[in-house]
PDB file of N, CA and C in Angstrom:
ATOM      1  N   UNK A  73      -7.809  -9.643 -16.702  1.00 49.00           N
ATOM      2  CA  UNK A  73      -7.196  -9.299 -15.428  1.00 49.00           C
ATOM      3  C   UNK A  73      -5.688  -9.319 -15.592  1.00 49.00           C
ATOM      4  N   UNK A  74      -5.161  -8.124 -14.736  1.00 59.00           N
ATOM      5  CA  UNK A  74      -3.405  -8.537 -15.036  1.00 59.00           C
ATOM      6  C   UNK A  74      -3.256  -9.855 -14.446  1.00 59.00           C
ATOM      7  N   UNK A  75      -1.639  -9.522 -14.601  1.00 85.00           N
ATOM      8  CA  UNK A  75      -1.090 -10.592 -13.676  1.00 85.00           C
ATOM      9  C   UNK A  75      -0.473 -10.568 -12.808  1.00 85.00           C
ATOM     10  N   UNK A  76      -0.605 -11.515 -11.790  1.00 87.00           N
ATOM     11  CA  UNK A  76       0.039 -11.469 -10.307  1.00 87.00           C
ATOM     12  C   UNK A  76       1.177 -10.925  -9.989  1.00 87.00           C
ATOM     13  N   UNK A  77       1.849 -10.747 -10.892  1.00 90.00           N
ATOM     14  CA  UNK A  77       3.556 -10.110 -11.268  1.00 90.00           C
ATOM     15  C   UNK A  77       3.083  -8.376 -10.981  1.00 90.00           C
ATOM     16  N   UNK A  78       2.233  -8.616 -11.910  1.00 91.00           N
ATOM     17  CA  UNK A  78       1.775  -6.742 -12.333  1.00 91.00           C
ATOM     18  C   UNK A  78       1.235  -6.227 -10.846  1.00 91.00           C
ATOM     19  N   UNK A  79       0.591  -6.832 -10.281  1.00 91.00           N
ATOM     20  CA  UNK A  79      -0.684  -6.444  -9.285  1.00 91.00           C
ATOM     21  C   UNK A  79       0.215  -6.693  -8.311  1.00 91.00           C
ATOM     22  N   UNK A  80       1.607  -7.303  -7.955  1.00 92.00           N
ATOM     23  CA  UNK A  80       3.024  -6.944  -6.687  1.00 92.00           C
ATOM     24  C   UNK A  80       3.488  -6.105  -7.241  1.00 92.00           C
ATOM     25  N   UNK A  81       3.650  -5.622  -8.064  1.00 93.00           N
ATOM     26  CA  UNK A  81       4.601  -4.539  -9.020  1.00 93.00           C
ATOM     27  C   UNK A  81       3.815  -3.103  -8.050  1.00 93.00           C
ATOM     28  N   UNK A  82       2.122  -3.208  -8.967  1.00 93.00           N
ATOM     29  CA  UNK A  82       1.372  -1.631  -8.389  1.00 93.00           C
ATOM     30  C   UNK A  82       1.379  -1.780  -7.135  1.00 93.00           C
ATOM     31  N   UNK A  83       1.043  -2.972  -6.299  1.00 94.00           N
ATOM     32  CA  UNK A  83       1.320  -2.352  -4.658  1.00 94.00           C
ATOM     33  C   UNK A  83       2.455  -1.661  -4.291  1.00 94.00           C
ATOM     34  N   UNK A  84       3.712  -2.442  -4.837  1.00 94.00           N
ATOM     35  CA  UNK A  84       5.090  -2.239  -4.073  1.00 94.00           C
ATOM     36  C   UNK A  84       5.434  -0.697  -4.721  1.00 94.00           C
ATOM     37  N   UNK A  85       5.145  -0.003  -5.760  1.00 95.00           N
ATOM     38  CA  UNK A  85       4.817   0.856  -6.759  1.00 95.00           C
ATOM     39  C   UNK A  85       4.027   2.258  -6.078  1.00 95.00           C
ATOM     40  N   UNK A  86       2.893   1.893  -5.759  1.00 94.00           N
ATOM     41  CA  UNK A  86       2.043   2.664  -4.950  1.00 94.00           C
ATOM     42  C   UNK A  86       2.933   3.057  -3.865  1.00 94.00           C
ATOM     43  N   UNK A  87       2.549   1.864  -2.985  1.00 95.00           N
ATOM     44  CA  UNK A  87       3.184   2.360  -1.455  1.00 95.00           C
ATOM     45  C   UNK A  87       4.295   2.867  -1.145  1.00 95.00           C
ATOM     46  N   UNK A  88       5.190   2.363  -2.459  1.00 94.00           N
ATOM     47  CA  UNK A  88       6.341   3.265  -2.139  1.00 94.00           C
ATOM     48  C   UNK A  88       6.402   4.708  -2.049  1.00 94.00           C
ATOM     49  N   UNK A  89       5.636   4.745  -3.569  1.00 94.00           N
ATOM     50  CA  UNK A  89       5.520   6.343  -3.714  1.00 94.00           C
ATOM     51  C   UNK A  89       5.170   6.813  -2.237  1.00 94.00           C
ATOM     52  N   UNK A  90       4.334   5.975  -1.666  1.00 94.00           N
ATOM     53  CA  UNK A  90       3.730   7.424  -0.226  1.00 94.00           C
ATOM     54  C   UNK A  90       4.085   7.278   0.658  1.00 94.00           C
ATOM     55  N   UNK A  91       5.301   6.381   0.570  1.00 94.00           N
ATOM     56  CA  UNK A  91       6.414   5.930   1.981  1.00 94.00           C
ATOM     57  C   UNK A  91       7.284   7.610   1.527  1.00 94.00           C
ATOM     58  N   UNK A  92       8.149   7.346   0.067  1.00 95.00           N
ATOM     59  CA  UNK A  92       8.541   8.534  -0.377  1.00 95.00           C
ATOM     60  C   UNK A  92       7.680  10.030   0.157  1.00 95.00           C
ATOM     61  N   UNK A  93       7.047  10.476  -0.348  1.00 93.00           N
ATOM     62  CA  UNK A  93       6.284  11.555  -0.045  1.00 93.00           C
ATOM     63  C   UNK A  93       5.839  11.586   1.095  1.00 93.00           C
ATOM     64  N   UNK A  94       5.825  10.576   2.407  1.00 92.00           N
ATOM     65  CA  UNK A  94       5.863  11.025   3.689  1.00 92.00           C
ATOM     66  C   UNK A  94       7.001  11.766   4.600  1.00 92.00           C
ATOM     67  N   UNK A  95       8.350  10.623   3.589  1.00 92.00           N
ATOM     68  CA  UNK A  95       9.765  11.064   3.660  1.00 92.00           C
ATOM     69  C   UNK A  95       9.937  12.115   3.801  1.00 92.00           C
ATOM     70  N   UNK A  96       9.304  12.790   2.009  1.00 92.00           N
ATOM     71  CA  UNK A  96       9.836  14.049   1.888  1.00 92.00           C
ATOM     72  C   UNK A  96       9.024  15.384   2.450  1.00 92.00           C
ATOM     73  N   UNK A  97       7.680  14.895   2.388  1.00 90.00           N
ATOM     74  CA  UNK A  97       7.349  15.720   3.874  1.00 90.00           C
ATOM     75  C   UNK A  97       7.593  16.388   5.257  1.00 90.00           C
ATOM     76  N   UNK A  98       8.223  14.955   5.662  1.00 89.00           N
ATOM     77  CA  UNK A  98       8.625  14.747   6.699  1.00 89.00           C
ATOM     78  C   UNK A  98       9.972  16.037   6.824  1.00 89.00           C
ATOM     79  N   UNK A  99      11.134  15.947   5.618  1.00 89.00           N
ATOM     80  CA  UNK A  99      12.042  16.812   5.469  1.00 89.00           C
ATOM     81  C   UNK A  99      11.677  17.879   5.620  1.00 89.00           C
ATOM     82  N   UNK A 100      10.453  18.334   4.790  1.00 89.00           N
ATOM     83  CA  UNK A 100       9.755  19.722   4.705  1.00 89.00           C
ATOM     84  C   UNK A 100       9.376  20.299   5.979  1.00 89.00           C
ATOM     85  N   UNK A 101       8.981  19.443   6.959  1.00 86.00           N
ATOM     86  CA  UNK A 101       8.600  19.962   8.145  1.00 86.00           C
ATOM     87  C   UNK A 101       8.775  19.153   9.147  1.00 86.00           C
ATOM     88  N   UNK A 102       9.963  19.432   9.700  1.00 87.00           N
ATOM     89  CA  UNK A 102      10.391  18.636  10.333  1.00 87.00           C
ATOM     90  C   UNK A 102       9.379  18.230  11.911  1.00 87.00           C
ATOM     91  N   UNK A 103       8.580  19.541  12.593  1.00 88.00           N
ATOM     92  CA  UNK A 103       7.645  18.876  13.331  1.00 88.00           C
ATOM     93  C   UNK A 103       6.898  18.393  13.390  1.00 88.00           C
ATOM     94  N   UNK A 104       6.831  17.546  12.050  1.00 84.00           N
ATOM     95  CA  UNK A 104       5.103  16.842  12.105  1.00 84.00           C
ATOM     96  C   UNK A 104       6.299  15.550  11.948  1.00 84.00           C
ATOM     97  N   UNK A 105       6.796  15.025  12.548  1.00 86.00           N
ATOM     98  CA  UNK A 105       8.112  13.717  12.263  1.00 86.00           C
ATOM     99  C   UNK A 105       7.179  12.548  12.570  1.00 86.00           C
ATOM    100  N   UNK A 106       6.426  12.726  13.874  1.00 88.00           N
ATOM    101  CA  UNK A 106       5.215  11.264  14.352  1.00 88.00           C
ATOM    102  C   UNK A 106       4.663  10.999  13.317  1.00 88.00           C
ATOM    103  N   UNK A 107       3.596  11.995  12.752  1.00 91.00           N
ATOM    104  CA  UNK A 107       2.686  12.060  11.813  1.00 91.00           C
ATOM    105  C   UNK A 107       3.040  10.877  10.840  1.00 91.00           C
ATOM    106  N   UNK A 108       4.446  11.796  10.256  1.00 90.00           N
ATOM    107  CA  UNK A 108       5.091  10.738   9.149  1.00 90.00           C
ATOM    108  C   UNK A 108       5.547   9.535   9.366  1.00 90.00           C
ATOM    109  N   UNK A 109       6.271   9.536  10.180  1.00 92.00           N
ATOM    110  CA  UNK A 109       6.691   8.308  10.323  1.00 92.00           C
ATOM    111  C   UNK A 109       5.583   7.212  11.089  1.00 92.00           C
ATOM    112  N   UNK A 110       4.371   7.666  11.597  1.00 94.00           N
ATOM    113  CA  UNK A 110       3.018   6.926  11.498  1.00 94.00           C
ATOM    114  C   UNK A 110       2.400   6.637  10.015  1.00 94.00           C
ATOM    115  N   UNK A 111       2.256   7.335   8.916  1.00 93.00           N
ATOM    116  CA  UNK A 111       2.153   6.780   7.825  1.00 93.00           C
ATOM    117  C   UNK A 111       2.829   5.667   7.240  1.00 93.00           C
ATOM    118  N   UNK A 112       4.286   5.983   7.514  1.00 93.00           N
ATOM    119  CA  UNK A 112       5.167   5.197   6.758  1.00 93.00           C
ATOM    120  C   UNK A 112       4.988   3.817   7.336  1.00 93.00           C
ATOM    121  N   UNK A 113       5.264   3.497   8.713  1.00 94.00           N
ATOM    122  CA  UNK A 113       4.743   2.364   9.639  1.00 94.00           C
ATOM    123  C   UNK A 113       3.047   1.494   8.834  1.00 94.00           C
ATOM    124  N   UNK A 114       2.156   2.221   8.790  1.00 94.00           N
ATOM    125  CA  UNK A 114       0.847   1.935   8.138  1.00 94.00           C
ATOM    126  C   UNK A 114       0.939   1.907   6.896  1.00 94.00           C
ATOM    127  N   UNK A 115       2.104   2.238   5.787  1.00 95.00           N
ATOM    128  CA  UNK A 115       2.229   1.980   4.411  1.00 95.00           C
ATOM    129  C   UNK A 115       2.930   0.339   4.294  1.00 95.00           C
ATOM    130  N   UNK A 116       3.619  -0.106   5.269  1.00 95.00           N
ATOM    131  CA  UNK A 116       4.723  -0.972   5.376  1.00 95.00           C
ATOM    132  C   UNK A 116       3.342  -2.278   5.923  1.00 95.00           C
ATOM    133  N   UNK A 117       2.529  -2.156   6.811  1.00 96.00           N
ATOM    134  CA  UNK A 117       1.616  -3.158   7.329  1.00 96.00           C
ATOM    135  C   UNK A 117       0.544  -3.279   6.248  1.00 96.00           C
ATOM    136  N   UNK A 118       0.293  -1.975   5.891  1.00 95.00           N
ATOM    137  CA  UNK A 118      -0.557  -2.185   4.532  1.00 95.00           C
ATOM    138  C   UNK A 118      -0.050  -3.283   3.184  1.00 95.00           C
ATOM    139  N   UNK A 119       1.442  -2.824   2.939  1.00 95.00           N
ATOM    140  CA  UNK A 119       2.313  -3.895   1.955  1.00 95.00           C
ATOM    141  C   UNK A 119       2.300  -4.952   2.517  1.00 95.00           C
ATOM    142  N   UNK A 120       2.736  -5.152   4.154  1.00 95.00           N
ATOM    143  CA  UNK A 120       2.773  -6.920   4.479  1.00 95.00           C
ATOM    144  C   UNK A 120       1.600  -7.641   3.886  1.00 95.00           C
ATOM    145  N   UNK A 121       0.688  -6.550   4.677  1.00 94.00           N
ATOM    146  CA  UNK A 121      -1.141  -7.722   4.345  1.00 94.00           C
ATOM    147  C   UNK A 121      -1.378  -7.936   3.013  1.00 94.00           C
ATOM    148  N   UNK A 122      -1.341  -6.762   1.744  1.00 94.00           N
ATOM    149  CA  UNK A 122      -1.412  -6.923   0.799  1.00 94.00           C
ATOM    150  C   UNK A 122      -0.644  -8.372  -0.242  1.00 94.00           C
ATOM    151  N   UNK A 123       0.521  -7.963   0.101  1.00 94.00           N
ATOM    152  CA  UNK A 123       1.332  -9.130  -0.555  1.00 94.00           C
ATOM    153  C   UNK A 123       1.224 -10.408   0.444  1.00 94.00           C
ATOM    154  N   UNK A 124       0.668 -10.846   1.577  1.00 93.00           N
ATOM    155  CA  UNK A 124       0.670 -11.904   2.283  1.00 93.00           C
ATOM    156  C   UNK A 124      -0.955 -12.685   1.499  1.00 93.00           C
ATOM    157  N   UNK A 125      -1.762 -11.911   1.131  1.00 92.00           N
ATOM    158  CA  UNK A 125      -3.504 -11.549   0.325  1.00 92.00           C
ATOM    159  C   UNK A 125      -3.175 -12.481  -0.837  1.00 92.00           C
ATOM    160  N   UNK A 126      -1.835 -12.089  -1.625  1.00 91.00           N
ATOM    161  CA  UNK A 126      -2.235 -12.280  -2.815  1.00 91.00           C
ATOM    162  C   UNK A 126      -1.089 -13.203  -3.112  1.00 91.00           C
ATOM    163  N   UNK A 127      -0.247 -13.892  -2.235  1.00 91.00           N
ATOM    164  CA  UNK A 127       0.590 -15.152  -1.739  1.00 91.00           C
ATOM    165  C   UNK A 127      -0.398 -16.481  -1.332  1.00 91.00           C
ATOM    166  N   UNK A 128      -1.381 -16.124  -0.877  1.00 87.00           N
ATOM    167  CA  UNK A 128      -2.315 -16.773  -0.312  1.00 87.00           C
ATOM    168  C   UNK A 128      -3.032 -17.893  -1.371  1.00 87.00           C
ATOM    169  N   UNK A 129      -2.694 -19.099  -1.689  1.00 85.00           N
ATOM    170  CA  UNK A 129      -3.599 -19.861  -2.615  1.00 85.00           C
ATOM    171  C   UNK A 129      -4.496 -20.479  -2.245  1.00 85.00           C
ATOM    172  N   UNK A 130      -4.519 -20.993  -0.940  1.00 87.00           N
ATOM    173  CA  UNK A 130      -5.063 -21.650  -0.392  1.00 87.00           C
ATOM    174  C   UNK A 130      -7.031 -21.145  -0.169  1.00 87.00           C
ATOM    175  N   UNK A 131      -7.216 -20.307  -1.289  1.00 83.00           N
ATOM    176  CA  UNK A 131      -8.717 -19.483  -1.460  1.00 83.00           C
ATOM    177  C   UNK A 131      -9.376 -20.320  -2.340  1.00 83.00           C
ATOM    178  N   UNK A 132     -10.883 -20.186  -2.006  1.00 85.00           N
ATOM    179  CA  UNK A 132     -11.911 -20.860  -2.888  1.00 85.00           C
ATOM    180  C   UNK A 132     -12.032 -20.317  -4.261  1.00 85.00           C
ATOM    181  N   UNK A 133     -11.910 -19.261  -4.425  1.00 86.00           N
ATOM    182  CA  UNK A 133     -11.792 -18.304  -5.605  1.00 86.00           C
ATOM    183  C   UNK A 133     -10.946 -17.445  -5.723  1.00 86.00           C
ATOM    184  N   UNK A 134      -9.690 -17.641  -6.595  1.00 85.00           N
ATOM    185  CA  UNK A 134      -8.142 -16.744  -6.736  1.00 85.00           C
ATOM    186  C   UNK A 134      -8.248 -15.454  -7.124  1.00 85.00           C
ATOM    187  N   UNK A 135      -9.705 -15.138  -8.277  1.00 88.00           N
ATOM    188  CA  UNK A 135      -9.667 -14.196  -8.987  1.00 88.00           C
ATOM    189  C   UNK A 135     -10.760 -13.344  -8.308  1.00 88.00           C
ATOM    190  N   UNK A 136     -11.643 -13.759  -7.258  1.00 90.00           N
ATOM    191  CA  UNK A 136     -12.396 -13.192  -6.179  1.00 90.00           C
ATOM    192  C   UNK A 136     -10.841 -12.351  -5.556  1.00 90.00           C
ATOM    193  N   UNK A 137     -10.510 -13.038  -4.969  1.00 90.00           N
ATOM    194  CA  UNK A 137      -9.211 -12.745  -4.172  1.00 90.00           C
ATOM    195  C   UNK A 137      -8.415 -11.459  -4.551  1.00 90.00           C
ATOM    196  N   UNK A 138      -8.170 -11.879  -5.812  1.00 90.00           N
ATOM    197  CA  UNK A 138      -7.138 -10.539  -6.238  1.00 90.00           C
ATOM    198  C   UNK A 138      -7.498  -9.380  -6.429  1.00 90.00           C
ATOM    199  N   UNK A 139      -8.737  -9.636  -6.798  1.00 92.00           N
ATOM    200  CA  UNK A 139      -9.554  -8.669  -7.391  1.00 92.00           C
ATOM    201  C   UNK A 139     -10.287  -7.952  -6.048  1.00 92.00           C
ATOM    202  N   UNK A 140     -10.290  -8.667  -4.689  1.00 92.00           N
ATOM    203  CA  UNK A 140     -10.444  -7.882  -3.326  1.00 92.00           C
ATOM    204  C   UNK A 140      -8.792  -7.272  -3.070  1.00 92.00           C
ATOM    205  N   UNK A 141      -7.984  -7.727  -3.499  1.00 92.00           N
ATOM    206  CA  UNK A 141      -7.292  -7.026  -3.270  1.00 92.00           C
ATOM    207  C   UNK A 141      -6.535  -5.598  -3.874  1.00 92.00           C
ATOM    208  N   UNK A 142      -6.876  -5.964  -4.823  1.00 93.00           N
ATOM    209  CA  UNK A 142      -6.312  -4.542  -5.973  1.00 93.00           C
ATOM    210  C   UNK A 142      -7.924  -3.549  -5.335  1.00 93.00           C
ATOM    211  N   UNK A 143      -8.817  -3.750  -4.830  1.00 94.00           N
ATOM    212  CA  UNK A 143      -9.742  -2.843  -4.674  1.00 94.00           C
ATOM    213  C   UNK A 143      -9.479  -2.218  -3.129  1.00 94.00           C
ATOM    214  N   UNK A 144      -8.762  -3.336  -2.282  1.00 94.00           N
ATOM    215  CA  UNK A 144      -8.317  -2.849  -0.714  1.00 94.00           C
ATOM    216  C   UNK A 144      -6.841  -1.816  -1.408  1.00 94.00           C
ATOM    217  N   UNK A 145      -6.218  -2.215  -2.301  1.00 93.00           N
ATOM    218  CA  UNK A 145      -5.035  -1.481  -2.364  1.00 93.00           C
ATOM    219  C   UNK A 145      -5.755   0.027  -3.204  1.00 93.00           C
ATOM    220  N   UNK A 146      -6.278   0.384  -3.926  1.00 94.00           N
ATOM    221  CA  UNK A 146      -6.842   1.492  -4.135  1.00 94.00           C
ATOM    222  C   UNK A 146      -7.732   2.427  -3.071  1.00 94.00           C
ATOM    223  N   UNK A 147      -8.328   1.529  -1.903  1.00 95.00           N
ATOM    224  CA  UNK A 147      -8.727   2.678  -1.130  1.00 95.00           C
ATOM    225  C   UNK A 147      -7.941   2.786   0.470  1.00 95.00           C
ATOM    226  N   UNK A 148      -6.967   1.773   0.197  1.00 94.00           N
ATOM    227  CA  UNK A 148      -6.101   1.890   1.582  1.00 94.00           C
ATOM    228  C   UNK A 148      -5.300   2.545   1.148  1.00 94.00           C
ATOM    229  N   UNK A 149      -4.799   2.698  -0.362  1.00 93.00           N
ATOM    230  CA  UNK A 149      -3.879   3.603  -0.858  1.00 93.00           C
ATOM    231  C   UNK A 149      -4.399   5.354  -0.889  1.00 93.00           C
ATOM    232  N   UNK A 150      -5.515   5.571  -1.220  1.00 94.00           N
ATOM    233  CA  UNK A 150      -6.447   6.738  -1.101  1.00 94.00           C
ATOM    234  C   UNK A 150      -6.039   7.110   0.384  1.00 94.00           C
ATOM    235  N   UNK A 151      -6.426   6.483   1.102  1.00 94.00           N
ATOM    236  CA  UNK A 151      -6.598   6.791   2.723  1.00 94.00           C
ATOM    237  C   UNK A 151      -4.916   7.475   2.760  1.00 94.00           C
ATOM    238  N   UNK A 152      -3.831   6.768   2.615  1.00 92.00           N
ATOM    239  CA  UNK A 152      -2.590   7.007   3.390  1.00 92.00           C
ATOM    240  C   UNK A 152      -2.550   8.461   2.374  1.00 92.00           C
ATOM    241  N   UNK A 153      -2.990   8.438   0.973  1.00 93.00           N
ATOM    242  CA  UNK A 153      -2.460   9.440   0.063  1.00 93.00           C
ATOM    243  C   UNK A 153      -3.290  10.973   0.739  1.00 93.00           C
ATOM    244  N   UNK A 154      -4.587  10.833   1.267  1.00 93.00           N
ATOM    245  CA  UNK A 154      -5.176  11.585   1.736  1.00 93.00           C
ATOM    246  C   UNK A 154      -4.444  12.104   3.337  1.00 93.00           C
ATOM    247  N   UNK A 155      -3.955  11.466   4.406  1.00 92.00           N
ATOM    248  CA  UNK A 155      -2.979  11.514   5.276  1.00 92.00           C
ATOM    249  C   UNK A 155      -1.212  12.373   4.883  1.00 92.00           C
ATOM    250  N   UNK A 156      -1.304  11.946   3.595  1.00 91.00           N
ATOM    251  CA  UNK A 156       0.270  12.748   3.791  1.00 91.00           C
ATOM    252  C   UNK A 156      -0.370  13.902   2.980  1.00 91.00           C
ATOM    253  N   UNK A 157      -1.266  14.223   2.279  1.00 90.00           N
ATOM    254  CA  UNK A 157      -1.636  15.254   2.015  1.00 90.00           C
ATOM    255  C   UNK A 157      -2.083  16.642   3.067  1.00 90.00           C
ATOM    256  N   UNK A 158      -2.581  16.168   4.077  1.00 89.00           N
ATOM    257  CA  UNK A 158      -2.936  16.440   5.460  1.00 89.00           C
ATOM    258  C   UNK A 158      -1.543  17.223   6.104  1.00 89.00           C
ATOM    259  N   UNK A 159      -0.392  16.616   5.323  1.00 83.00           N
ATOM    260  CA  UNK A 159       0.632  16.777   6.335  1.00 83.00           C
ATOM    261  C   UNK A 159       1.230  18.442   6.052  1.00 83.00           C
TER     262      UNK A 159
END
């Protein structure tokens, strides 16, 4: 399994990218502005929970834990990537 370093790295990594590409969407067309800036809002709550997930020690099983979380960050990441694709 990586390490906890690596697995804040790909969230903050990920989500950025599709904070970015809502951005630049957003530039591209400027009337879909809600749309985007509703992603970006849901990329930013997605990062709180994520990194608040894997801050969290206080779990019966750490490597249960992380390992729910690198699997919530691949399909919550899917979801937003599928949304700005939409756009």
């Amino acid at each position: 399994m990586a390490s906890i370093k690596d697995l804040k790295q790909d969230i903050n990594y990920v989500l950025g990218d599709i904070i970015e590409a809502a951005l630049i969407s957003q530039a591209a067309n400027p009337e879909k502005t809600a749309e985007s800036e509703k992603i970006v809002d849901d990329s930013i709550a997605t990062f709180d929970d994520l990194i608040a997930r894997v801050n969290d020690k206080k779990v019966d099983s750490r490597k249960v834990q992380l390992k729910a979380v690198k699997a919530d960050l691949e399909t919550k990441g899917k979801g937003l990537i599928d949304r700005v694709n939409a756009l």
